[in-house]
């Protein structure tokens, strides 16, 4: 039963109940067990997975009496997969299940090539991982499944971290195609779930910004997606990243696509040494796609200061009228605050930032309107004058 006045957010469609919102508990449910959630007046709200030791005490899955696990999960998996097949037919990589937005809280499933990568961030689904695996094998029929259960979110649910595959293998690598570019994917060695699917549409948009002969800088280049799109449009590109393995994959991808002569690579820590941003400039276009600066609310303020510094160095290295593309992948950084970091950085250098384009995560990473936590990616394009 929830405390008085603590049910409004949940009644409006938010699917998390926090531990400090619970007034009383009947019985002693264990980690990952089903529980009923009721208002203070005992009227039923819904059913969800319970965790007695986590800040997110209940993850609501249904607002009516739940059917058996198999029926509920099978229906939602089929619905989510069918939606992606309709929107992204033939895509080399697509997110099939995006947690709460698909009614499966804490469950992330990507299809990359003919493999699935599964990331479980809730104890409820970790407890039912065998059932989920069986359903995915039946519905999607993948060549293999990789469990990338090494995310920091698992610590919040007191879950152990591990990476394993079905069938067992030490390496999972193959090629995929995205808008005419080929990528060699390393599911085990790559970041996140093996490939940055969420920037797919933004990479394509970025290509359209580039003119033949442009000089482009791609910071935090990872596998080289933005860099290759720029090179494909005729630019000369400098691509930088801290990760030697990521740079090795980026170089391999550039060679695979016949773009190696157009892209130079630089290894360096752009966070500790932001002066490396724009090295070799000035540039016509600079792209920044840094890792998550703010994994919690407490780190949001220092993260914003970090963005100001990064954007300042980028603006310094841009030609008059140059283009700055920048992204944030933390839901703790609001879009308006992210925009402020660009404006402040521009003002400090007596420049102005003109918004040309703003975007967020693609449709296979849907955002549940009542849960801002399901939205995280901001991608903004500016002309710096």
Protein backbone atom coordinates (compact mmCIF):
# COMPACT_ATOMS: atom_id res chain seq x y z
CA UNK A 1 0.00 0.00 0.00
CA UNK A 2 1.33 3.43 -0.96
CA UNK A 3 1.57 6.42 1.31
CA UNK A 4 -1.17 9.01 1.04
CA UNK A 5 -0.48 11.39 -1.83
CA UNK A 6 2.24 9.20 -3.35
CA UNK A 7 0.06 7.54 -5.98
CA UNK A 8 -0.48 10.41 -8.44
CA UNK A 9 2.63 9.75 -10.55
CA UNK A 10 1.91 6.01 -10.74
CA UNK A 11 -1.77 6.56 -11.54
CA UNK A 12 -0.67 8.84 -14.39
CA UNK A 13 1.19 5.93 -15.99
CA UNK A 14 4.64 5.91 -14.39
CA UNK A 15 5.64 2.29 -13.78
CA UNK A 16 8.06 2.61 -10.86
CA UNK A 17 7.22 2.65 -7.17
CA UNK A 18 10.08 3.90 -5.01
CA UNK A 19 10.85 2.39 -1.63
CA UNK A 20 10.10 5.61 0.27
CA UNK A 21 6.58 5.71 -1.21
CA UNK A 22 5.45 2.46 0.45
CA UNK A 23 3.49 2.73 3.68
CA UNK A 24 2.78 -0.93 4.42
CA UNK A 25 3.46 -4.40 3.08
CA UNK A 26 1.42 -7.56 3.59
CA UNK A 27 3.58 -10.66 3.81
CA UNK A 28 7.27 -10.87 2.97
CA UNK A 29 7.70 -11.10 -0.82
CA UNK A 30 11.17 -11.92 -2.04
CA UNK A 31 13.41 -10.41 -4.69
CA UNK A 32 11.67 -10.49 -8.08
CA UNK A 33 8.33 -11.76 -6.76
CA UNK A 34 4.99 -10.50 -8.05
CA UNK A 35 3.23 -8.03 -5.72
CA UNK A 36 0.02 -6.03 -5.77
CA UNK A 37 0.29 -2.25 -5.63
CA UNK A 38 -2.60 -0.44 -3.95
CA UNK A 39 -3.49 3.16 -3.21
CA UNK A 40 -3.64 4.37 0.35
CA UNK A 41 -7.39 3.70 0.28
CA UNK A 42 -6.53 0.09 -0.80
CA UNK A 43 -7.90 0.46 -4.35
CA UNK A 44 -5.85 -1.63 -6.77
CA UNK A 45 -3.28 0.13 -8.98
CA UNK A 46 -1.54 -2.84 -10.55
CA UNK A 47 0.93 -5.71 -10.30
CA UNK A 48 4.70 -5.71 -10.61
CA UNK A 49 8.07 -7.16 -9.67
CA UNK A 50 9.25 -6.39 -6.15
CA UNK A 51 12.74 -5.75 -4.80
CA UNK A 52 13.01 -5.26 -1.01
CA UNK A 53 16.49 -3.70 -1.12
CA UNK A 54 16.37 -1.44 -4.20
CA UNK A 55 15.34 2.19 -4.54
CA UNK A 56 12.93 1.09 -7.27
CA UNK A 57 10.88 -1.17 -5.03
CA UNK A 58 8.26 -2.19 -7.60
CA UNK A 59 8.33 -2.23 -11.40
CA UNK A 60 4.70 -2.33 -12.53
CA UNK A 61 3.92 -4.59 -15.49
CA UNK A 62 0.14 -4.60 -15.62
CA UNK A 63 -2.76 -2.52 -14.30
CA UNK A 64 -5.16 -5.48 -14.34
CA UNK A 65 -4.88 -8.97 -12.92
CA UNK A 66 -1.79 -10.51 -14.54
CA UNK A 67 -2.11 -13.67 -16.60
CA UNK A 68 0.51 -16.38 -16.31
CA UNK A 69 4.08 -15.23 -16.99
CA UNK A 70 4.27 -17.13 -20.29
CA UNK A 71 1.13 -15.55 -21.73
CA UNK A 72 2.00 -12.01 -20.61
CA UNK A 73 5.63 -12.05 -21.74
CA UNK A 74 4.96 -13.88 -25.01
CA UNK A 75 2.28 -11.37 -25.99
CA UNK A 76 4.46 -8.37 -25.22
CA UNK A 77 7.53 -9.78 -26.93
CA UNK A 78 5.54 -10.58 -30.08
CA UNK A 79 4.02 -7.09 -30.06
CA UNK A 80 7.40 -5.39 -29.64
CA UNK A 81 9.12 -7.51 -32.29
CA UNK A 82 6.26 -7.06 -34.76
CA UNK A 83 6.38 -3.28 -34.32
CA UNK A 84 10.10 -3.20 -35.16
CA UNK A 85 9.70 -5.50 -38.15
CA UNK A 86 7.08 -3.12 -39.54
CA UNK A 87 9.16 0.03 -39.00
CA UNK A 88 12.64 -1.29 -39.78
CA UNK A 89 12.36 -4.15 -42.28
CA UNK A 90 15.75 -5.56 -43.18
CA UNK A 91 17.68 -3.36 -40.73
CA UNK A 92 21.12 -4.72 -39.85
CA UNK A 93 20.64 -3.76 -36.21
CA UNK A 94 17.49 -2.88 -34.29
CA UNK A 95 16.32 -2.69 -30.69
CA UNK A 96 13.51 -5.21 -30.28
CA UNK A 97 12.62 -4.52 -26.64
CA UNK A 98 13.17 -1.21 -24.84
CA UNK A 99 12.26 -2.00 -21.25
CA UNK A 100 9.39 -0.07 -19.70
CA UNK A 101 8.37 1.42 -23.05
CA UNK A 102 7.46 -2.09 -24.24
CA UNK A 103 5.85 -3.16 -20.96
CA UNK A 104 8.87 -5.28 -19.99
CA UNK A 105 10.65 -3.17 -17.34
CA UNK A 106 14.39 -3.64 -17.06
CA UNK A 107 14.65 -5.85 -20.17
CA UNK A 108 16.68 -4.69 -23.18
CA UNK A 109 16.94 -6.84 -26.31
CA UNK A 110 18.77 -5.89 -29.51
CA UNK A 111 18.96 -7.82 -32.75
CA UNK A 112 22.35 -7.26 -34.37
CA UNK A 113 22.80 -9.29 -37.51
CA UNK A 114 21.23 -12.67 -36.74
CA UNK A 115 22.18 -12.55 -33.06
CA UNK A 116 20.29 -11.21 -30.08
CA UNK A 117 21.95 -9.35 -27.24
CA UNK A 118 20.05 -9.37 -23.96
CA UNK A 119 20.63 -6.99 -21.08
CA UNK A 120 18.63 -7.57 -17.90
CA UNK A 121 18.53 -4.68 -15.42
CA UNK A 122 15.76 -5.87 -13.11
CA UNK A 123 15.74 -8.72 -10.61
CA UNK A 124 12.27 -9.76 -11.75
CA UNK A 125 13.44 -10.63 -15.24
CA UNK A 126 16.75 -12.04 -14.03
CA UNK A 127 14.66 -14.50 -12.02
CA UNK A 128 12.79 -15.41 -15.23
CA UNK A 129 15.71 -15.25 -17.67
CA UNK A 130 15.30 -18.86 -18.81
CA UNK A 131 11.66 -18.25 -19.75
CA UNK A 132 12.52 -15.01 -21.57
CA UNK A 133 15.31 -16.78 -23.46
CA UNK A 134 12.99 -19.60 -24.53
CA UNK A 135 10.35 -17.15 -25.75
CA UNK A 136 12.86 -15.10 -27.72
CA UNK A 137 14.28 -18.23 -29.33
CA UNK A 138 10.77 -19.32 -30.31
CA UNK A 139 9.58 -15.92 -31.58
CA UNK A 140 12.72 -14.43 -33.17
CA UNK A 141 14.68 -17.62 -34.00
CA UNK A 142 18.15 -16.05 -33.70
CA UNK A 143 21.41 -17.68 -34.69
CA UNK A 144 22.64 -17.09 -31.16
CA UNK A 145 22.08 -15.07 -28.00
CA UNK A 146 24.61 -13.00 -26.07
CA UNK A 147 23.85 -11.96 -22.51
CA UNK A 148 25.57 -8.58 -21.96
CA UNK A 149 24.72 -8.41 -18.28
CA UNK A 150 27.65 -6.20 -17.34
CA UNK A 151 25.87 -2.83 -17.06
CA UNK A 152 26.20 -0.56 -14.03
CA UNK A 153 22.40 -0.64 -13.56
CA UNK A 154 22.61 -4.25 -12.34
CA UNK A 155 24.43 -3.13 -9.20
CA UNK A 156 21.33 -1.15 -8.22
CA UNK A 157 19.38 -4.43 -8.22
CA UNK A 158 22.16 -6.36 -6.43
CA UNK A 159 22.66 -8.55 -9.50
CA UNK A 160 25.97 -10.10 -10.44
CA UNK A 161 27.60 -9.03 -13.69
CA UNK A 162 28.34 -11.58 -16.38
CA UNK A 163 28.69 -12.05 -20.12
CA UNK A 164 27.82 -15.40 -21.71
CA UNK A 165 26.43 -16.72 -24.95
CA UNK A 166 24.24 -19.44 -26.43
CA UNK A 167 25.95 -21.31 -28.02
CA UNK A 168 29.07 -20.77 -25.90
CA UNK A 169 31.81 -18.87 -27.72
CA UNK A 170 34.60 -16.43 -26.89
CA UNK A 171 33.96 -14.17 -29.88
CA UNK A 172 30.86 -13.05 -31.74
CA UNK A 173 31.80 -11.03 -34.81
CA UNK A 174 30.22 -10.42 -38.20
CA UNK A 175 29.32 -7.66 -40.66
CA UNK A 176 26.11 -5.63 -40.78
CA UNK A 177 24.92 -2.95 -43.21
CA UNK A 178 23.55 0.48 -42.31
CA UNK A 179 22.50 2.92 -45.03
CA UNK A 180 25.13 1.67 -47.46
CA UNK A 181 27.99 1.35 -44.98
CA UNK A 182 29.31 -1.95 -43.68
CA UNK A 183 30.34 -2.41 -40.06
CA UNK A 184 32.33 -5.20 -38.48
CA UNK A 185 30.59 -5.79 -35.19
CA UNK A 186 32.16 -7.29 -32.06
CA UNK A 187 29.28 -8.12 -29.74
CA UNK A 188 31.48 -9.14 -26.81
CA UNK A 189 34.24 -6.54 -27.17
CA UNK A 190 32.03 -3.67 -28.30
CA UNK A 191 30.41 -1.11 -26.01
CA UNK A 192 26.83 -1.13 -24.73
CA UNK A 193 25.06 -4.12 -26.31
CA UNK A 194 27.65 -4.37 -29.07
CA UNK A 195 26.64 -1.55 -31.42
CA UNK A 196 25.31 2.01 -31.02
CA UNK A 197 21.93 1.39 -32.61
CA UNK A 198 20.38 4.51 -31.08
CA UNK A 199 22.46 6.86 -33.26
CA UNK A 200 21.44 5.16 -36.53
CA UNK A 201 19.15 7.94 -37.83
CA UNK A 202 21.47 10.66 -36.55
CA UNK A 203 24.41 9.17 -38.44
CA UNK A 204 22.38 9.30 -41.63
CA UNK A 205 21.33 12.90 -40.96
CA UNK A 206 24.96 13.82 -40.25
CA UNK A 207 26.00 12.58 -43.70
CA UNK A 208 23.60 15.07 -45.26
CA UNK A 209 25.33 17.97 -43.51
CA UNK A 210 28.66 17.27 -45.20
CA UNK A 211 29.86 18.77 -48.48
CA UNK A 212 32.63 17.49 -50.71
CA UNK A 213 35.98 18.69 -49.39
CA UNK A 214 34.78 19.59 -45.88
CA UNK A 215 37.20 19.16 -43.02
CA UNK A 216 35.49 17.17 -40.24
CA UNK A 217 36.44 16.22 -36.67
CA UNK A 218 34.68 13.27 -35.00
CA UNK A 219 35.26 13.14 -31.25
CA UNK A 220 34.52 9.95 -29.27
CA UNK A 221 34.31 8.15 -32.61
CA UNK A 222 33.96 4.58 -31.25
CA UNK A 223 33.48 2.25 -34.27
CA UNK A 224 33.72 5.16 -36.71
CA UNK A 225 30.06 5.55 -37.66
CA UNK A 226 29.90 9.34 -37.90
CA UNK A 227 33.43 9.54 -39.34
CA UNK A 228 32.60 7.11 -42.14
CA UNK A 229 29.37 8.90 -43.00
CA UNK A 230 31.34 12.14 -43.32
CA UNK A 231 34.01 10.47 -45.45
CA UNK A 232 31.33 8.89 -47.63
CA UNK A 233 30.04 12.41 -48.34
CA UNK A 234 33.51 13.50 -49.46
CA UNK A 235 35.05 14.97 -46.31
CA UNK A 236 38.54 14.67 -44.90
CA UNK A 237 38.08 13.39 -41.35
CA UNK A 238 40.01 13.29 -38.09
CA UNK A 239 38.49 10.69 -35.72
CA UNK A 240 39.50 10.46 -32.05
CA UNK A 241 38.75 8.08 -29.18
CA UNK A 242 40.32 6.93 -25.91
CA UNK A 243 39.77 3.25 -26.69
CA UNK A 244 42.47 1.49 -28.71
CA UNK A 245 40.13 -1.48 -29.48
CA UNK A 246 37.41 0.92 -30.68
CA UNK A 247 39.90 2.73 -32.92
CA UNK A 248 41.08 -0.60 -34.30
CA UNK A 249 37.47 -1.47 -35.22
CA UNK A 250 36.98 2.00 -36.71
CA UNK A 251 40.08 1.62 -38.89
CA UNK A 252 38.92 -1.83 -39.98
CA UNK A 253 35.48 -0.43 -40.85
CA UNK A 254 37.04 2.41 -42.83
CA UNK A 255 39.12 -0.07 -44.83
CA UNK A 256 36.10 -2.32 -45.34
CA UNK A 257 34.23 0.59 -46.95
CA UNK A 258 37.16 1.94 -48.98
CA UNK A 259 37.32 5.11 -46.87
CA UNK A 260 40.66 4.64 -45.10
CA UNK A 261 42.42 7.32 -47.16
CA UNK A 262 39.89 9.93 -46.06
CA UNK A 263 40.03 9.25 -42.30
CA UNK A 264 42.92 9.85 -39.89
CA UNK A 265 42.73 8.44 -36.37
CA UNK A 266 43.98 9.79 -33.06
CA UNK A 267 44.01 8.02 -29.68
CA UNK A 268 43.49 10.30 -26.71
CA UNK A 269 41.42 10.97 -23.59
CA UNK A 270 39.18 13.84 -24.66
CA UNK A 271 37.70 14.08 -21.17
CA UNK A 272 40.99 14.67 -19.38
CA UNK A 273 42.51 16.53 -22.32
CA UNK A 274 39.69 18.50 -24.00
CA UNK A 275 42.36 20.54 -25.78
CA UNK A 276 42.65 17.56 -28.12
CA UNK A 277 39.18 18.37 -29.46
CA UNK A 278 39.61 20.08 -32.76
CA UNK A 279 43.31 19.27 -32.99
CA UNK A 280 44.43 19.95 -36.54
CA UNK A 281 41.67 22.51 -37.08
CA UNK A 282 39.98 24.70 -37.97
CA UNK A 283 37.13 22.46 -39.10
CA UNK A 284 33.97 22.89 -41.12
CA UNK A 285 32.09 20.34 -39.00
CA UNK A 286 32.75 18.89 -35.53
CA UNK A 287 30.81 15.98 -34.04
CA UNK A 288 30.90 15.04 -30.34
CA UNK A 289 29.30 11.82 -29.09
CA UNK A 290 30.73 11.36 -25.57
CA UNK A 291 29.88 8.57 -23.13
CA UNK A 292 27.35 8.99 -20.34
CA UNK A 293 28.56 11.87 -18.14
CA UNK A 294 25.72 11.65 -15.60
CA UNK A 295 24.65 8.24 -14.33
CA UNK A 296 22.72 9.78 -11.44
CA UNK A 297 21.28 13.14 -10.36
CA UNK A 298 24.31 13.97 -8.21
CA UNK A 299 26.64 13.85 -11.20
CA UNK A 300 24.46 16.10 -13.40
CA UNK A 301 26.08 19.40 -12.31
CA UNK A 302 29.69 18.32 -12.91
CA UNK A 303 28.53 16.71 -16.17
CA UNK A 304 27.10 20.03 -17.38
CA UNK A 305 30.41 21.73 -16.58
CA UNK A 306 32.16 19.03 -18.59
CA UNK A 307 29.87 19.65 -21.57
CA UNK A 308 30.62 23.39 -21.42
CA UNK A 309 34.34 22.65 -21.57
CA UNK A 310 33.98 20.18 -24.46
CA UNK A 311 31.70 22.49 -26.42
CA UNK A 312 34.04 25.41 -25.81
CA UNK A 313 37.00 23.57 -27.29
CA UNK A 314 34.90 22.47 -30.26
CA UNK A 315 33.64 25.99 -30.94
CA UNK A 316 37.19 27.32 -30.73
CA UNK A 317 38.22 24.86 -33.46
CA UNK A 318 35.29 25.61 -35.80
CA UNK A 319 35.47 27.91 -38.79
CA UNK A 320 33.12 30.89 -38.92
CA UNK A 321 29.72 29.45 -39.80
CA UNK A 322 30.90 25.94 -38.98
CA UNK A 323 28.62 23.14 -37.82
CA UNK A 324 28.67 21.62 -34.32
CA UNK A 325 26.86 18.31 -33.75
CA UNK A 326 26.71 17.13 -30.17
CA UNK A 327 24.94 14.38 -28.23
CA UNK A 328 24.13 13.46 -24.63
CA UNK A 329 23.04 9.95 -23.65
CA UNK A 330 21.94 10.59 -20.04
CA UNK A 331 18.31 11.07 -19.02
CA UNK A 332 19.61 13.08 -16.04
CA UNK A 333 20.65 15.84 -18.48
CA UNK A 334 17.54 17.66 -19.67
CA UNK A 335 17.50 18.98 -23.22
CA UNK A 336 17.19 22.61 -22.10
CA UNK A 337 20.20 22.27 -19.79
CA UNK A 338 22.18 20.59 -22.55
CA UNK A 339 21.30 23.44 -24.91
CA UNK A 340 22.49 25.92 -22.28
CA UNK A 341 25.96 24.34 -22.27
CA UNK A 342 26.36 25.11 -25.97
CA UNK A 343 25.05 28.67 -25.61
CA UNK A 344 27.33 29.38 -22.64
CA UNK A 345 30.35 27.95 -24.42
CA UNK A 346 29.59 30.08 -27.48
CA UNK A 347 29.08 33.25 -25.44
CA UNK A 348 32.43 32.81 -23.71
CA UNK A 349 34.08 32.94 -27.14
CA UNK A 350 31.96 35.80 -28.46
CA UNK A 351 30.17 33.44 -30.84
CA UNK A 352 26.50 32.62 -31.32
CA UNK A 353 24.91 29.19 -31.62
CA UNK A 354 22.05 28.81 -34.09
CA UNK A 355 19.97 25.63 -33.76
CA UNK A 356 19.62 23.79 -37.06
CA UNK A 357 18.27 20.45 -35.89
CA UNK A 358 17.33 18.62 -32.71
CA UNK A 359 16.57 14.93 -32.39
CA UNK A 360 16.45 12.11 -29.89
CA UNK A 361 16.44 8.34 -29.89
CA UNK A 362 14.79 6.49 -32.82
CA UNK A 363 11.44 4.72 -32.86
CA UNK A 364 12.88 1.34 -31.88
CA UNK A 365 13.92 3.04 -28.60
CA UNK A 366 10.44 4.43 -27.79
CA UNK A 367 9.84 6.81 -24.90
CA UNK A 368 6.97 6.10 -22.51
CA UNK A 369 5.34 9.53 -22.19
CA UNK A 370 4.64 9.10 -18.47
CA UNK A 371 8.24 8.02 -17.77
CA UNK A 372 10.89 10.57 -18.77
CA UNK A 373 13.49 8.05 -17.58
CA UNK A 374 12.90 6.04 -20.77
CA UNK A 375 14.15 8.97 -22.85
CA UNK A 376 17.85 9.64 -22.69
CA UNK A 377 19.43 10.57 -26.05
CA UNK A 378 19.68 14.19 -27.20
CA UNK A 379 21.28 15.03 -30.56
CA UNK A 380 21.58 18.68 -31.53
CA UNK A 381 23.07 20.46 -34.53
CA UNK A 382 24.21 24.09 -34.42
CA UNK A 383 25.70 26.60 -36.82
CA UNK A 384 28.32 28.59 -34.93
CA UNK A 385 28.59 32.21 -36.12
